[in-house]
């Protein structure tokens, strides 16, 4: 399918605002924010007082660094509504994390919060060439996870026809994608690959479908994986970023240039900090992403440490949007694995896997302990057309992948090649790493 030209900007006055005007708006909103949270949320009054900072001290954007951080544990400690800044009668929706690793983090939204969130996602849709004449298929999960309803709100704000599929029932996803002339798919990268595989199995040529765009998020997507999805589906893939604590999907999104995600800077201030010193790093350098929400009424956050690793891309984008761009997420400070003393991110492993055309982009890394040492087994599938019964070719493929991992990541990995469709497919976030080590790092 030919790629579609992007539409005009969804909110041109905001998306192309001069840096001077944008920074003036940010400062005005930041000053209002710190006064409000100090007055309305006991946690922030205590936090600011402990740090020796008063809302009146914020006279410039540079003064943001005077404010203390907020971390996920602070949100857990405030469970359920301790960080709400509005009375319960003004809360129209609540989302929260699964809580599988502890107490859930709870985020509330006023009607205005939902409108702002929808506008942020709608900007992404317009950048992907989708608007009132488009049909949007949402295969993110609906419910307490922000993905499904976040994309849904954005689709409606952008004037799209919204098809709220949620996850699962992949054969039906494919059939309705064809029958309903879907223009854009919203889901995780791993589920997009699953949909492409099922379409092929069902005898469809997905390249003949009208679909031209995919807004894919909720899990890391390397450049190689993006290329794989674009090739298999004949679409342009746009990376979208968000997290429920800050808002949900739409905090930042790629434009048609596919070179960095434009941060909605009228709504958020982004900082990139050295994870060890917590000091700002220059643009272009990698560090931990920290967000301050400028407009959230119910659940505002000041300097929230996301644990995500990214960087600010230097220079202006050719698309004309003036929001700064963050690079795709390289990993998380808390999903970095230490294998025999070597720091490794899952995204680095994925880059090596997808560089082999004989291997499908589905994998699992099983981490165990052998004696006192870490042991890593990487399970990968061959593509369906690979002659799996040719033992010599299988052995060569295995050795080549092991060599690539050793040379590029400096880690020794046992590679186990399995037949196509052996590794369980994900309908939401893929579980790539299974850590069964006795003494977790």
PDB file of N, CA, C and O in Angstrom, residues 24-88:
ATOM      1  N   UNK A  24       7.810  30.154  27.244  1.00  0.00           N
ATOM      2  CA  UNK A  24       7.046  31.079  28.091  1.00  0.00           C
ATOM      3  C   UNK A  24       5.785  30.398  28.612  1.00  0.00           C
ATOM      4  O   UNK A  24       5.414  30.548  29.791  1.00  0.00           O
ATOM      5  N   UNK A  25       5.119  29.634  27.741  1.00  0.00           N
ATOM      6  CA  UNK A  25       3.919  28.888  28.147  1.00  0.00           C
ATOM      7  C   UNK A  25       4.282  27.830  29.188  1.00  0.00           C
ATOM      8  O   UNK A  25       3.563  27.654  30.188  1.00  0.00           O
ATOM      9  N   UNK A  26       5.387  27.128  28.964  1.00  0.00           N
ATOM     10  CA  UNK A  26       5.820  26.105  29.920  1.00  0.00           C
ATOM     11  C   UNK A  26       6.082  26.710  31.301  1.00  0.00           C
ATOM     12  O   UNK A  26       5.676  26.147  32.318  1.00  0.00           O
ATOM     13  N   UNK A  27       6.756  27.845  31.333  1.00  0.00           N
ATOM     14  CA  UNK A  27       7.074  28.476  32.613  1.00  0.00           C
ATOM     15  C   UNK A  27       5.805  28.903  33.341  1.00  0.00           C
ATOM     16  O   UNK A  27       5.657  28.665  34.546  1.00  0.00           O
ATOM     17  N   UNK A  28       4.887  29.502  32.598  1.00  0.00           N
ATOM     18  CA  UNK A  28       3.616  29.930  33.190  1.00  0.00           C
ATOM     19  C   UNK A  28       2.879  28.732  33.797  1.00  0.00           C
ATOM     20  O   UNK A  28       2.375  28.784  34.928  1.00  0.00           O
ATOM     21  N   UNK A  29       2.854  27.621  33.044  1.00  0.00           N
ATOM     22  CA  UNK A  29       2.147  26.431  33.524  1.00  0.00           C
ATOM     23  C   UNK A  29       2.903  25.739  34.657  1.00  0.00           C
ATOM     24  O   UNK A  29       2.287  25.185  35.575  1.00  0.00           O
ATOM     25  N   UNK A  30       4.242  25.769  34.601  1.00  0.00           N
ATOM     26  CA  UNK A  30       5.035  25.159  35.668  1.00  0.00           C
ATOM     27  C   UNK A  30       4.823  25.903  36.986  1.00  0.00           C
ATOM     28  O   UNK A  30       4.650  25.276  38.045  1.00  0.00           O
ATOM     29  N   UNK A  31       4.830  27.224  36.928  1.00  0.00           N
ATOM     30  CA  UNK A  31       4.635  28.009  38.146  1.00  0.00           C
ATOM     31  C   UNK A  31       3.258  27.752  38.755  1.00  0.00           C
ATOM     32  O   UNK A  31       3.125  27.605  39.979  1.00  0.00           O
ATOM     33  N   UNK A  32       2.246  27.654  37.896  1.00  0.00           N
ATOM     34  CA  UNK A  32       0.893  27.355  38.389  1.00  0.00           C
ATOM     35  C   UNK A  32       0.837  25.945  38.979  1.00  0.00           C
ATOM     36  O   UNK A  32       0.182  25.708  40.005  1.00  0.00           O
ATOM     37  N   UNK A  33       1.547  25.008  38.333  1.00  0.00           N
ATOM     38  CA  UNK A  33       1.538  23.620  38.797  1.00  0.00           C
ATOM     39  C   UNK A  33       2.123  23.492  40.197  1.00  0.00           C
ATOM     40  O   UNK A  33       1.518  22.869  41.079  1.00  0.00           O
ATOM     41  N   UNK A  34       3.327  24.062  40.411  1.00  0.00           N
ATOM     42  CA  UNK A  34       3.973  23.876  41.710  1.00  0.00           C
ATOM     43  C   UNK A  34       3.172  24.532  42.841  1.00  0.00           C
ATOM     44  O   UNK A  34       3.104  24.006  43.956  1.00  0.00           O
ATOM     45  N   UNK A  35       2.538  25.654  42.544  1.00  0.00           N
ATOM     46  CA  UNK A  35       1.688  26.277  43.562  1.00  0.00           C
ATOM     47  C   UNK A  35       0.501  25.389  43.897  1.00  0.00           C
ATOM     48  O   UNK A  35       0.115  25.232  45.056  1.00  0.00           O
ATOM     49  N   UNK A  36      -0.070  24.769  42.862  1.00  0.00           N
ATOM     50  CA  UNK A  36      -1.274  23.951  43.059  1.00  0.00           C
ATOM     51  C   UNK A  36      -0.960  22.669  43.838  1.00  0.00           C
ATOM     52  O   UNK A  36      -1.674  22.312  44.761  1.00  0.00           O
ATOM     53  N   UNK A  37       0.123  21.968  43.435  1.00  0.00           N
ATOM     54  CA  UNK A  37       0.424  20.707  44.137  1.00  0.00           C
ATOM     55  C   UNK A  37       0.856  20.975  45.574  1.00  0.00           C
ATOM     56  O   UNK A  37       0.571  20.172  46.476  1.00  0.00           O
ATOM     57  N   UNK A  38       1.532  22.099  45.811  1.00  0.00           N
ATOM     58  CA  UNK A  38       1.962  22.456  47.172  1.00  0.00           C
ATOM     59  C   UNK A  38       0.747  22.694  48.066  1.00  0.00           C
ATOM     60  O   UNK A  38       0.731  22.332  49.234  1.00  0.00           O
ATOM     61  N   UNK A  39      -0.265  23.272  47.478  1.00  0.00           N
ATOM     62  CA  UNK A  39      -1.480  23.615  48.221  1.00  0.00           C
ATOM     63  C   UNK A  39      -2.434  22.423  48.357  1.00  0.00           C
ATOM     64  O   UNK A  39      -3.086  22.263  49.389  1.00  0.00           O
ATOM     65  N   UNK A  40      -2.490  21.568  47.318  1.00  0.00           N
ATOM     66  CA  UNK A  40      -3.540  20.543  47.252  1.00  0.00           C
ATOM     67  C   UNK A  40      -3.096  19.135  47.671  1.00  0.00           C
ATOM     68  O   UNK A  40      -3.933  18.311  48.038  1.00  0.00           O
ATOM     69  N   UNK A  41      -1.798  18.836  47.570  1.00  0.00           N
ATOM     70  CA  UNK A  41      -1.342  17.464  47.802  1.00  0.00           C
ATOM     71  C   UNK A  41      -0.329  17.458  48.941  1.00  0.00           C
ATOM     72  O   UNK A  41       0.794  17.961  48.795  1.00  0.00           O
ATOM     73  N   UNK A  42      -0.684  16.900  50.084  1.00  0.00           N
ATOM     74  CA  UNK A  42       0.223  16.895  51.250  1.00  0.00           C
ATOM     75  C   UNK A  42       1.609  16.319  50.943  1.00  0.00           C
ATOM     76  O   UNK A  42       2.612  16.827  51.463  1.00  0.00           O
ATOM     77  N   UNK A  43       1.664  15.293  50.089  1.00  0.00           N
ATOM     78  CA  UNK A  43       2.961  14.697  49.748  1.00  0.00           C
ATOM     79  C   UNK A  43       3.899  15.744  49.170  1.00  0.00           C
ATOM     80  O   UNK A  43       5.091  15.799  49.524  1.00  0.00           O
ATOM     81  N   UNK A  44       3.392  16.586  48.276  1.00  0.00           N
ATOM     82  CA  UNK A  44       4.261  17.574  47.644  1.00  0.00           C
ATOM     83  C   UNK A  44       4.640  18.698  48.603  1.00  0.00           C
ATOM     84  O   UNK A  44       5.773  19.201  48.567  1.00  0.00           O
ATOM     85  N   UNK A  45       3.752  19.094  49.491  1.00  0.00           N
ATOM     86  CA  UNK A  45       4.115  20.116  50.483  1.00  0.00           C
ATOM     87  C   UNK A  45       5.267  19.605  51.352  1.00  0.00           C
ATOM     88  O   UNK A  45       6.264  20.298  51.568  1.00  0.00           O
ATOM     89  N   UNK A  46       5.130  18.360  51.790  1.00  0.00           N
ATOM     90  CA  UNK A  46       6.169  17.755  52.623  1.00  0.00           C
ATOM     91  C   UNK A  46       7.485  17.594  51.840  1.00  0.00           C
ATOM     92  O   UNK A  46       8.568  17.885  52.345  1.00  0.00           O
ATOM     93  N   UNK A  47       7.358  17.147  50.588  1.00  0.00           N
ATOM     94  CA  UNK A  47       8.531  16.926  49.740  1.00  0.00           C
ATOM     95  C   UNK A  47       9.264  18.235  49.449  1.00  0.00           C
ATOM     96  O   UNK A  47      10.496  18.307  49.545  1.00  0.00           O
ATOM     97  N   UNK A  48       8.505  19.285  49.097  1.00  0.00           N
ATOM     98  CA  UNK A  48       9.118  20.589  48.799  1.00  0.00           C
ATOM     99  C   UNK A  48       9.766  21.173  50.065  1.00  0.00           C
ATOM    100  O   UNK A  48      10.888  21.694  50.014  1.00  0.00           O
ATOM    101  N   UNK A  49       9.055  21.085  51.178  1.00  0.00           N
ATOM    102  CA  UNK A  49       9.587  21.629  52.432  1.00  0.00           C
ATOM    103  C   UNK A  49      10.886  20.935  52.822  1.00  0.00           C
ATOM    104  O   UNK A  49      11.851  21.571  53.253  1.00  0.00           O
ATOM    105  N   UNK A  50      10.902  19.628  52.662  1.00  0.00           N
ATOM    106  CA  UNK A  50      12.099  18.842  53.010  1.00  0.00           C
ATOM    107  C   UNK A  50      13.282  19.244  52.134  1.00  0.00           C
ATOM    108  O   UNK A  50      14.438  19.262  52.581  1.00  0.00           O
ATOM    109  N   UNK A  51      12.990  19.580  50.863  1.00  0.00           N
ATOM    110  CA  UNK A  51      14.050  19.989  49.934  1.00  0.00           C
ATOM    111  C   UNK A  51      14.411  21.469  50.086  1.00  0.00           C
ATOM    112  O   UNK A  51      15.342  21.956  49.428  1.00  0.00           O
ATOM    113  N   UNK A  52      13.664  22.171  50.933  1.00  0.00           N
ATOM    114  CA  UNK A  52      13.947  23.586  51.164  1.00  0.00           C
ATOM    115  C   UNK A  52      13.593  24.468  49.990  1.00  0.00           C
ATOM    116  O   UNK A  52      14.249  25.487  49.741  1.00  0.00           O
ATOM    117  N   UNK A  53      12.538  24.086  49.254  1.00  0.00           N
ATOM    118  CA  UNK A  53      12.136  24.869  48.091  1.00  0.00           C
ATOM    119  C   UNK A  53      10.678  25.303  48.242  1.00  0.00           C
ATOM    120  O   UNK A  53       9.840  24.542  48.761  1.00  0.00           O
ATOM    121  N   UNK A  54      10.413  26.516  47.821  1.00  0.00           N
ATOM    122  CA  UNK A  54       9.073  27.083  47.899  1.00  0.00           C
ATOM    123  C   UNK A  54       8.574  27.334  46.481  1.00  0.00           C
ATOM    124  O   UNK A  54       9.378  27.644  45.593  1.00  0.00           O
ATOM    125  N   UNK A  55       7.264  27.200  46.214  1.00  0.00           N
ATOM    126  CA  UNK A  55       6.760  27.477  44.866  1.00  0.00           C
ATOM    127  C   UNK A  55       7.206  28.831  44.310  1.00  0.00           C
ATOM    128  O   UNK A  55       7.415  28.973  43.093  1.00  0.00           O
ATOM    129  N   UNK A  56       7.382  29.808  45.182  1.00  0.00           N
ATOM    130  CA  UNK A  56       7.791  31.138  44.717  1.00  0.00           C
ATOM    131  C   UNK A  56       9.231  31.162  44.195  1.00  0.00           C
ATOM    132  O   UNK A  56       9.652  32.120  43.541  1.00  0.00           O
ATOM    133  N   UNK A  57       9.991  30.095  44.475  1.00  0.00           N
ATOM    134  CA  UNK A  57      11.384  30.030  44.024  1.00  0.00           C
ATOM    135  C   UNK A  57      11.501  29.711  42.532  1.00  0.00           C
ATOM    136  O   UNK A  57      12.584  29.823  41.948  1.00  0.00           O
ATOM    137  N   UNK A  58      10.403  29.276  41.914  1.00  0.00           N
ATOM    138  CA  UNK A  58      10.446  28.875  40.506  1.00  0.00           C
ATOM    139  C   UNK A  58      10.219  30.113  39.643  1.00  0.00           C
ATOM    140  O   UNK A  58       9.091  30.506  39.366  1.00  0.00           O
ATOM    141  N   UNK A  59      11.315  30.726  39.235  1.00  0.00           N
ATOM    142  CA  UNK A  59      11.245  31.971  38.452  1.00  0.00           C
ATOM    143  C   UNK A  59      11.640  31.762  36.985  1.00  0.00           C
ATOM    144  O   UNK A  59      11.435  32.634  36.160  1.00  0.00           O
ATOM    145  N   UNK A  60      12.244  30.596  36.682  1.00  0.00           N
ATOM    146  CA  UNK A  60      12.629  30.270  35.308  1.00  0.00           C
ATOM    147  C   UNK A  60      12.524  28.762  35.130  1.00  0.00           C
ATOM    148  O   UNK A  60      12.416  28.007  36.112  1.00  0.00           O
ATOM    149  N   UNK A  61      12.577  28.298  33.875  1.00  0.00           N
ATOM    150  CA  UNK A  61      12.526  26.857  33.626  1.00  0.00           C
ATOM    151  C   UNK A  61      13.744  26.161  34.230  1.00  0.00           C
ATOM    152  O   UNK A  61      13.663  24.997  34.645  1.00  0.00           O
ATOM    153  N   UNK A  62      14.863  26.865  34.316  1.00  0.00           N
ATOM    154  CA  UNK A  62      16.068  26.279  34.902  1.00  0.00           C
ATOM    155  C   UNK A  62      15.870  25.953  36.380  1.00  0.00           C
ATOM    156  O   UNK A  62      16.538  25.065  36.927  1.00  0.00           O
ATOM    157  N   UNK A  63      14.933  26.648  37.012  1.00  0.00           N
ATOM    158  CA  UNK A  63      14.675  26.412  38.440  1.00  0.00           C
ATOM    159  C   UNK A  63      13.971  25.081  38.690  1.00  0.00           C
ATOM    160  O   UNK A  63      13.826  24.666  39.846  1.00  0.00           O
ATOM    161  N   UNK A  64      13.528  24.427  37.617  1.00  0.00           N
ATOM    162  CA  UNK A  64      12.886  23.113  37.763  1.00  0.00           C
ATOM    163  C   UNK A  64      13.795  22.151  38.531  1.00  0.00           C
ATOM    164  O   UNK A  64      13.329  21.320  39.316  1.00  0.00           O
ATOM    165  N   UNK A  65      15.110  22.267  38.328  1.00  0.00           N
ATOM    166  CA  UNK A  65      16.050  21.341  38.967  1.00  0.00           C
ATOM    167  C   UNK A  65      16.111  21.520  40.485  1.00  0.00           C
ATOM    168  O   UNK A  65      16.673  20.673  41.180  1.00  0.00           O
ATOM    169  N   UNK A  66      15.535  22.593  40.999  1.00  0.00           N
ATOM    170  CA  UNK A  66      15.486  22.793  42.454  1.00  0.00           C
ATOM    171  C   UNK A  66      14.451  21.863  43.098  1.00  0.00           C
ATOM    172  O   UNK A  66      14.505  21.604  44.301  1.00  0.00           O
ATOM    173  N   UNK A  67      13.505  21.397  42.288  1.00  0.00           N
ATOM    174  CA  UNK A  67      12.393  20.607  42.833  1.00  0.00           C
ATOM    175  C   UNK A  67      12.801  19.150  43.010  1.00  0.00           C
ATOM    176  O   UNK A  67      13.562  18.596  42.219  1.00  0.00           O
ATOM    177  N   UNK A  68      12.280  18.490  44.036  1.00  0.00           N
ATOM    178  CA  UNK A  68      12.603  17.081  44.274  1.00  0.00           C
ATOM    179  C   UNK A  68      11.914  16.164  43.263  1.00  0.00           C
ATOM    180  O   UNK A  68      10.941  16.552  42.616  1.00  0.00           O
ATOM    181  N   UNK A  69      12.425  14.939  43.165  1.00  0.00           N
ATOM    182  CA  UNK A  69      11.858  13.955  42.242  1.00  0.00           C
ATOM    183  C   UNK A  69      10.640  13.267  42.859  1.00  0.00           C
ATOM    184  O   UNK A  69      10.470  13.213  44.074  1.00  0.00           O
ATOM    185  N   UNK A  70       9.812  12.718  41.960  1.00  0.00           N
ATOM    186  CA  UNK A  70       8.751  11.789  42.352  1.00  0.00           C
ATOM    187  C   UNK A  70       9.108  10.442  41.729  1.00  0.00           C
ATOM    188  O   UNK A  70       9.530  10.383  40.578  1.00  0.00           O
ATOM    189  N   UNK A  71       8.965   9.363  42.502  1.00  0.00           N
ATOM    190  CA  UNK A  71       9.272   8.024  41.990  1.00  0.00           C
ATOM    191  C   UNK A  71       8.047   7.132  42.134  1.00  0.00           C
ATOM    192  O   UNK A  71       7.077   7.472  42.831  1.00  0.00           O
ATOM    193  N   UNK A  72       8.104   5.980  41.487  1.00  0.00           N
ATOM    194  CA  UNK A  72       6.950   5.070  41.491  1.00  0.00           C
ATOM    195  C   UNK A  72       6.543   4.681  42.904  1.00  0.00           C
ATOM    196  O   UNK A  72       5.352   4.569  43.207  1.00  0.00           O
ATOM    197  N   UNK A  73       7.530   4.479  43.798  1.00  0.00           N
ATOM    198  CA  UNK A  73       7.193   4.088  45.162  1.00  0.00           C
ATOM    199  C   UNK A  73       6.355   5.151  45.864  1.00  0.00           C
ATOM    200  O   UNK A  73       5.494   4.828  46.690  1.00  0.00           O
ATOM    201  N   UNK A  74       6.589   6.415  45.526  1.00  0.00           N
ATOM    202  CA  UNK A  74       5.769   7.494  46.103  1.00  0.00           C
ATOM    203  C   UNK A  74       4.308   7.309  45.715  1.00  0.00           C
ATOM    204  O   UNK A  74       3.399   7.544  46.523  1.00  0.00           O
ATOM    205  N   UNK A  75       4.073   6.882  44.471  1.00  0.00           N
ATOM    206  CA  UNK A  75       2.699   6.662  44.005  1.00  0.00           C
ATOM    207  C   UNK A  75       2.096   5.445  44.713  1.00  0.00           C
ATOM    208  O   UNK A  75       0.919   5.448  45.070  1.00  0.00           O
ATOM    209  N   UNK A  76       2.903   4.413  44.902  1.00  0.00           N
ATOM    210  CA  UNK A  76       2.403   3.229  45.616  1.00  0.00           C
ATOM    211  C   UNK A  76       2.071   3.568  47.068  1.00  0.00           C
ATOM    212  O   UNK A  76       1.058   3.121  47.604  1.00  0.00           O
ATOM    213  N   UNK A  77       2.938   4.377  47.687  1.00  0.00           N
ATOM    214  CA  UNK A  77       2.702   4.759  49.084  1.00  0.00           C
ATOM    215  C   UNK A  77       1.441   5.597  49.230  1.00  0.00           C
ATOM    216  O   UNK A  77       0.815   5.605  50.302  1.00  0.00           O
ATOM    217  N   UNK A  78       1.058   6.305  48.161  1.00  0.00           N
ATOM    218  CA  UNK A  78      -0.126   7.170  48.195  1.00  0.00           C
ATOM    219  C   UNK A  78      -1.402   6.423  47.818  1.00  0.00           C
ATOM    220  O   UNK A  78      -2.469   7.031  47.723  1.00  0.00           O
ATOM    221  N   UNK A  79      -1.303   5.125  47.579  1.00  0.00           N
ATOM    222  CA  UNK A  79      -2.453   4.306  47.136  1.00  0.00           C
ATOM    223  C   UNK A  79      -3.632   4.453  48.109  1.00  0.00           C
ATOM    224  O   UNK A  79      -3.440   4.408  49.314  1.00  0.00           O
ATOM    225  N   UNK A  80      -4.895   4.617  47.641  1.00  0.00           N
ATOM    226  CA  UNK A  80      -5.210   4.749  46.226  1.00  0.00           C
ATOM    227  C   UNK A  80      -5.255   6.196  45.723  1.00  0.00           C
ATOM    228  O   UNK A  80      -4.913   6.461  44.590  1.00  0.00           O
ATOM    229  N   UNK A  81      -5.704   7.145  46.559  1.00  0.00           N
ATOM    230  CA  UNK A  81      -5.996   8.485  46.021  1.00  0.00           C
ATOM    231  C   UNK A  81      -5.170   9.593  46.665  1.00  0.00           C
ATOM    232  O   UNK A  81      -5.531  10.764  46.587  1.00  0.00           O
ATOM    233  N   UNK A  82      -4.049   9.241  47.280  1.00  0.00           N
ATOM    234  CA  UNK A  82      -3.268  10.221  48.024  1.00  0.00           C
ATOM    235  C   UNK A  82      -2.592  11.289  47.188  1.00  0.00           C
ATOM    236  O   UNK A  82      -2.203  12.331  47.718  1.00  0.00           O
ATOM    237  N   UNK A  83      -2.461  11.051  45.886  1.00  0.00           N
ATOM    238  CA  UNK A  83      -1.830  12.055  45.013  1.00  0.00           C
ATOM    239  C   UNK A  83      -2.841  12.772  44.118  1.00  0.00           C
ATOM    240  O   UNK A  83      -2.465  13.458  43.177  1.00  0.00           O
ATOM    241  N   UNK A  84      -4.129  12.620  44.415  1.00  0.00           N
ATOM    242  CA  UNK A  84      -5.150  13.337  43.643  1.00  0.00           C
ATOM    243  C   UNK A  84      -5.207  14.787  44.112  1.00  0.00           C
ATOM    244  O   UNK A  84      -5.166  15.065  45.313  1.00  0.00           O
ATOM    245  N   UNK A  85      -5.330  15.697  43.142  1.00  0.00           N
ATOM    246  CA  UNK A  85      -5.354  17.126  43.453  1.00  0.00           C
ATOM    247  C   UNK A  85      -6.747  17.725  43.328  1.00  0.00           C
ATOM    248  O   UNK A  85      -6.912  18.936  43.476  1.00  0.00           O
ATOM    249  N   UNK A  86      -7.745  16.896  43.022  1.00  0.00           N
ATOM    250  CA  UNK A  86      -9.123  17.388  42.876  1.00  0.00           C
ATOM    251  C   UNK A  86     -10.045  16.525  43.731  1.00  0.00           C
ATOM    252  O   UNK A  86      -9.708  15.382  44.052  1.00  0.00           O
ATOM    253  N   UNK A  87     -11.218  17.060  44.110  1.00  0.00           N
ATOM    254  CA  UNK A  87     -12.177  16.242  44.865  1.00  0.00           C
ATOM    255  C   UNK A  87     -12.698  15.087  44.015  1.00  0.00           C
ATOM    256  O   UNK A  87     -12.718  15.168  42.783  1.00  0.00           O
ATOM    257  N   UNK A  88     -13.130  14.033  44.665  1.00  0.00           N
ATOM    258  CA  UNK A  88     -13.549  12.825  43.966  1.00  0.00           C
ATOM    259  C   UNK A  88     -14.695  13.090  42.986  1.00  0.00           C
ATOM    260  O   UNK A  88     -14.796  12.419  41.949  1.00  0.00           O
TER     261      UNK A  88
END
